[in-house]
Amino acid sequence: MEGFIEVTTTESFEPGTMRAVELDGHKLLVSRVGDDYFVTDARCPHIGGPLAEGELNGTVVTCPSHHSQFDVTDGSCLRWTDWKGPVLTIAELVQHPRPLRAYESTVEDGKVLVGPQKPQGAVPE
Ligand code: FES
């Protein structure tokens, strides 16, 4: 598919798992949900936590650092850290909640391909 680049294969890629890959020095996260594969940035937009070391539940990845949550289908931010009260308020002032960058993806002949960036996902109100 034109404009799409191979980032990994489907071999030994179990449903409900994630894989960190690197493409031209850019760290990407490939998540398998059922038979679908989704590609996002691998670093948390909060302060760069390694999302591949977090948890994937359905389409939601939880960052291992401060437990922000993102939907891997479109990068929407579902939760900005698990901090509460004044700590969260200050954290949001210092750094506004941001979505995760998500990319078009497809599978061809056992290869997961990544394409252009998707429209920006949502952030919590
Ligand atoms: S670095 Fe991911 S929640 Fe803080």
PDB file of C-alpha atoms and ligand atoms in Angstrom:
ATOM      1  CA  MET A   1       0.000   0.000   0.000  1.00  0.00           C
ATOM      2  CA  GLU A   2       1.510   3.312  -1.073  1.00  0.00           C
ATOM      3  CA  GLY A   3       2.735   5.567   1.722  1.00  0.00           C
ATOM      4  CA  PHE A   4       2.682   2.743   4.247  1.00  0.00           C
ATOM      5  CA  ILE A   5       5.835   1.267   5.788  1.00  0.00           C
ATOM      6  CA  GLU A   6       6.354  -2.099   7.501  1.00  0.00           C
ATOM      7  CA  VAL A   7       6.958  -1.782  11.233  1.00  0.00           C
ATOM      8  CA  THR A   8       6.614  -5.390  12.424  1.00  0.00           C
ATOM      9  CA  THR A   9       5.080  -8.729  11.518  1.00  0.00           C
ATOM     10  CA  THR A  10       2.030 -10.489  12.880  1.00  0.00           C
ATOM     11  CA  GLU A  11       4.127 -13.545  13.804  1.00  0.00           C
ATOM     12  CA  SER A  12       3.834 -14.425  17.508  1.00  0.00           C
ATOM     13  CA  PHE A  13       1.863 -11.204  18.055  1.00  0.00           C
ATOM     14  CA  GLU A  14      -0.868 -12.315  20.456  1.00  0.00           C
ATOM     15  CA  PRO A  15      -4.197 -10.460  20.880  1.00  0.00           C
ATOM     16  CA  GLY A  16      -4.132  -8.077  23.849  1.00  0.00           C
ATOM     17  CA  THR A  17      -0.391  -7.465  23.604  1.00  0.00           C
ATOM     18  CA  MET A  18       1.766  -4.526  22.568  1.00  0.00           C
ATOM     19  CA  ARG A  19       5.119  -4.250  20.897  1.00  0.00           C
ATOM     20  CA  ALA A  20       7.505  -1.279  20.818  1.00  0.00           C
ATOM     21  CA  VAL A  21       9.199  -0.742  17.456  1.00  0.00           C
ATOM     22  CA  GLU A  22      11.470   1.913  16.033  1.00  0.00           C
ATOM     23  CA  LEU A  23      11.081   3.553  12.651  1.00  0.00           C
ATOM     24  CA  ASP A  24      13.744   6.043  11.571  1.00  0.00           C
ATOM     25  CA  GLY A  25      14.564   6.758  15.205  1.00  0.00           C
ATOM     26  CA  HIS A  26      10.893   7.272  16.088  1.00  0.00           C
ATOM     27  CA  LYS A  27       9.548   4.931  18.781  1.00  0.00           C
ATOM     28  CA  LEU A  28       6.149   3.489  17.908  1.00  0.00           C
ATOM     29  CA  LEU A  29       3.770   1.243  19.794  1.00  0.00           C
ATOM     30  CA  VAL A  30       1.893  -1.482  17.921  1.00  0.00           C
ATOM     31  CA  SER A  31      -1.118  -2.860  19.807  1.00  0.00           C
ATOM     32  CA  ARG A  32      -3.139  -5.892  18.820  1.00  0.00           C
ATOM     33  CA  VAL A  33      -6.799  -5.780  19.833  1.00  0.00           C
ATOM     34  CA  GLY A  34      -8.629  -8.872  18.602  1.00  0.00           C
ATOM     35  CA  ASP A  35      -7.628  -9.168  14.957  1.00  0.00           C
ATOM     36  CA  ASP A  36      -6.912  -5.448  14.600  1.00  0.00           C
ATOM     37  CA  TYR A  37      -3.545  -3.732  14.911  1.00  0.00           C
ATOM     38  CA  PHE A  38      -3.161  -0.095  15.976  1.00  0.00           C
ATOM     39  CA  VAL A  39      -0.077   2.100  15.804  1.00  0.00           C
ATOM     40  CA  THR A  40       0.592   5.059  18.096  1.00  0.00           C
ATOM     41  CA  ASP A  41       3.586   6.804  19.548  1.00  0.00           C
ATOM     42  CA  ALA A  42       5.332   4.635  22.147  1.00  0.00           C
ATOM     43  CA  ARG A  43       6.136   7.482  24.532  1.00  0.00           C
ATOM     44  CA  CYS A  44       3.446   8.887  26.778  1.00  0.00           C
ATOM     45  CA  PRO A  45       2.611  12.523  25.956  1.00  0.00           C
ATOM     46  CA  HIS A  46       2.706  13.323  29.668  1.00  0.00           C
ATOM     47  CA  ILE A  47       6.449  13.073  30.299  1.00  0.00           C
ATOM     48  CA  GLY A  48       7.501  10.247  28.063  1.00  0.00           C
ATOM     49  CA  GLY A  49       6.657   7.070  29.964  1.00  0.00           C
ATOM     50  CA  PRO A  50       7.288   3.826  28.033  1.00  0.00           C
ATOM     51  CA  LEU A  51       3.767   2.757  27.065  1.00  0.00           C
ATOM     52  CA  ALA A  52       4.895  -0.709  25.907  1.00  0.00           C
ATOM     53  CA  GLU A  53       5.700  -1.436  29.553  1.00  0.00           C
ATOM     54  CA  GLY A  54       2.193  -0.433  30.601  1.00  0.00           C
ATOM     55  CA  GLU A  55      -1.038  -2.405  30.358  1.00  0.00           C
ATOM     56  CA  LEU A  56      -3.402  -2.902  27.455  1.00  0.00           C
ATOM     57  CA  ASN A  57      -7.022  -3.584  28.353  1.00  0.00           C
ATOM     58  CA  GLY A  58      -9.271  -3.694  25.308  1.00  0.00           C
ATOM     59  CA  THR A  59      -8.299  -0.602  23.347  1.00  0.00           C
ATOM     60  CA  VAL A  60      -7.016   1.287  26.413  1.00  0.00           C
ATOM     61  CA  VAL A  61      -3.311   1.525  27.201  1.00  0.00           C
ATOM     62  CA  THR A  62      -2.276   2.649  30.681  1.00  0.00           C
ATOM     63  CA  CYS A  63       1.082   4.347  31.117  1.00  0.00           C
ATOM     64  CA  PRO A  64       3.280   2.638  33.724  1.00  0.00           C
ATOM     65  CA  SER A  65       4.627   5.949  35.042  1.00  0.00           C
ATOM     66  CA  HIS A  66       1.614   7.951  36.290  1.00  0.00           C
ATOM     67  CA  HIS A  67      -1.228   5.866  34.840  1.00  0.00           C
ATOM     68  CA  SER A  68      -2.556   8.182  32.166  1.00  0.00           C
ATOM     69  CA  GLN A  69      -4.812   6.267  29.786  1.00  0.00           C
ATOM     70  CA  PHE A  70      -5.174   6.487  26.017  1.00  0.00           C
ATOM     71  CA  ASP A  71      -7.366   4.829  23.417  1.00  0.00           C
ATOM     72  CA  VAL A  72      -4.996   3.172  20.949  1.00  0.00           C
ATOM     73  CA  THR A  73      -7.579   3.383  18.128  1.00  0.00           C
ATOM     74  CA  ASP A  74      -7.353   7.171  17.832  1.00  0.00           C
ATOM     75  CA  GLY A  75      -4.974   8.320  20.583  1.00  0.00           C
ATOM     76  CA  SER A  76      -7.668   9.995  22.655  1.00  0.00           C
ATOM     77  CA  CYS A  77      -6.589  10.774  26.204  1.00  0.00           C
ATOM     78  CA  LEU A  78      -9.072   9.162  28.581  1.00  0.00           C
ATOM     79  CA  ARG A  79      -7.282  10.028  31.825  1.00  0.00           C
ATOM     80  CA  TRP A  80      -4.392  12.425  32.475  1.00  0.00           C
ATOM     81  CA  THR A  81      -2.394  10.761  35.261  1.00  0.00           C
ATOM     82  CA  ASP A  82      -4.103   9.149  38.239  1.00  0.00           C
ATOM     83  CA  TRP A  83      -3.362  12.162  40.396  1.00  0.00           C
ATOM     84  CA  LYS A  84      -6.311  13.809  42.095  1.00  0.00           C
ATOM     85  CA  GLY A  85      -7.332  17.141  43.625  1.00  0.00           C
ATOM     86  CA  PRO A  86      -4.840  20.021  43.794  1.00  0.00           C
ATOM     87  CA  VAL A  87      -1.947  17.879  42.542  1.00  0.00           C
ATOM     88  CA  LEU A  88      -3.885  17.106  39.341  1.00  0.00           C
ATOM     89  CA  THR A  89      -4.938  20.759  38.968  1.00  0.00           C
ATOM     90  CA  ILE A  90      -1.322  21.906  39.190  1.00  0.00           C
ATOM     91  CA  ALA A  91      -0.158  19.123  36.872  1.00  0.00           C
ATOM     92  CA  GLU A  92      -2.785  20.164  34.272  1.00  0.00           C
ATOM     93  CA  LEU A  93      -1.701  23.803  34.516  1.00  0.00           C
ATOM     94  CA  VAL A  94       1.929  22.862  34.004  1.00  0.00           C
ATOM     95  CA  GLN A  95       1.108  20.527  31.163  1.00  0.00           C
ATOM     96  CA  HIS A  96      -2.314  20.403  29.539  1.00  0.00           C
ATOM     97  CA  PRO A  97      -3.732  16.947  28.817  1.00  0.00           C
ATOM     98  CA  ARG A  98      -2.707  15.818  25.351  1.00  0.00           C
ATOM     99  CA  PRO A  99      -3.741  12.919  23.145  1.00  0.00           C
ATOM    100  CA  LEU A 100      -1.337  10.285  21.949  1.00  0.00           C
ATOM    101  CA  ARG A 101      -0.351  10.512  18.275  1.00  0.00           C
ATOM    102  CA  ALA A 102      -2.034   7.710  16.354  1.00  0.00           C
ATOM    103  CA  TYR A 103      -1.332   6.539  12.812  1.00  0.00           C
ATOM    104  CA  GLU A 104      -3.206   4.749  10.066  1.00  0.00           C
ATOM    105  CA  SER A 105      -2.271   1.088   9.905  1.00  0.00           C
ATOM    106  CA  THR A 106      -3.034  -2.011   7.899  1.00  0.00           C
ATOM    107  CA  VAL A 107      -1.914  -5.616   7.613  1.00  0.00           C
ATOM    108  CA  GLU A 108      -0.667  -7.150   4.387  1.00  0.00           C
ATOM    109  CA  ASP A 109       0.885 -10.593   3.964  1.00  0.00           C
ATOM    110  CA  GLY A 110       1.608 -10.917   7.679  1.00  0.00           C
ATOM    111  CA  LYS A 111       3.205  -7.479   7.895  1.00  0.00           C
ATOM    112  CA  VAL A 112       1.904  -4.593   9.983  1.00  0.00           C
ATOM    113  CA  LEU A 113       2.209  -1.373   8.004  1.00  0.00           C
ATOM    114  CA  VAL A 114       2.020   2.181   9.333  1.00  0.00           C
ATOM    115  CA  GLY A 115       0.735   5.152   7.351  1.00  0.00           C
ATOM    116  CA  PRO A 116      -0.078   8.821   7.894  1.00  0.00           C
ATOM    117  CA  GLN A 117      -0.954  10.314  11.263  1.00  0.00           C
ATOM    118  CA  LYS A 118      -4.666  10.167  12.139  1.00  0.00           C
ATOM    119  CA  PRO A 119      -6.624  13.295  13.121  1.00  0.00           C
ATOM    120  CA  GLN A 120      -5.852  14.272  16.712  1.00  0.00           C
ATOM    121  CA  GLY A 121      -7.817  12.366  19.363  1.00  0.00           C
ATOM    122  CA  ALA A 122      -9.819  13.926  22.166  1.00  0.00           C
ATOM    123  CA  VAL A 123      -8.726  15.004  25.630  1.00  0.00           C
ATOM    124  CA  PRO A 124     -10.720  14.933  28.887  1.00  0.00           C
ATOM    125  CA  GLU A 125     -12.936  17.972  29.589  1.00  0.00           C
TER     126      GLU A 125
HETATM  127  S1  FES B   1       4.634   9.724  31.823  1.00  0.00           S
HETATM  128 FE1  FES B   1       2.801   8.677  31.324  1.00  0.00          FE
HETATM  129  S2  FES B   1       1.438   9.298  32.859  1.00  0.00           S
HETATM  130 FE2  FES B   1       3.239  10.395  33.337  1.00  0.00          FE
END
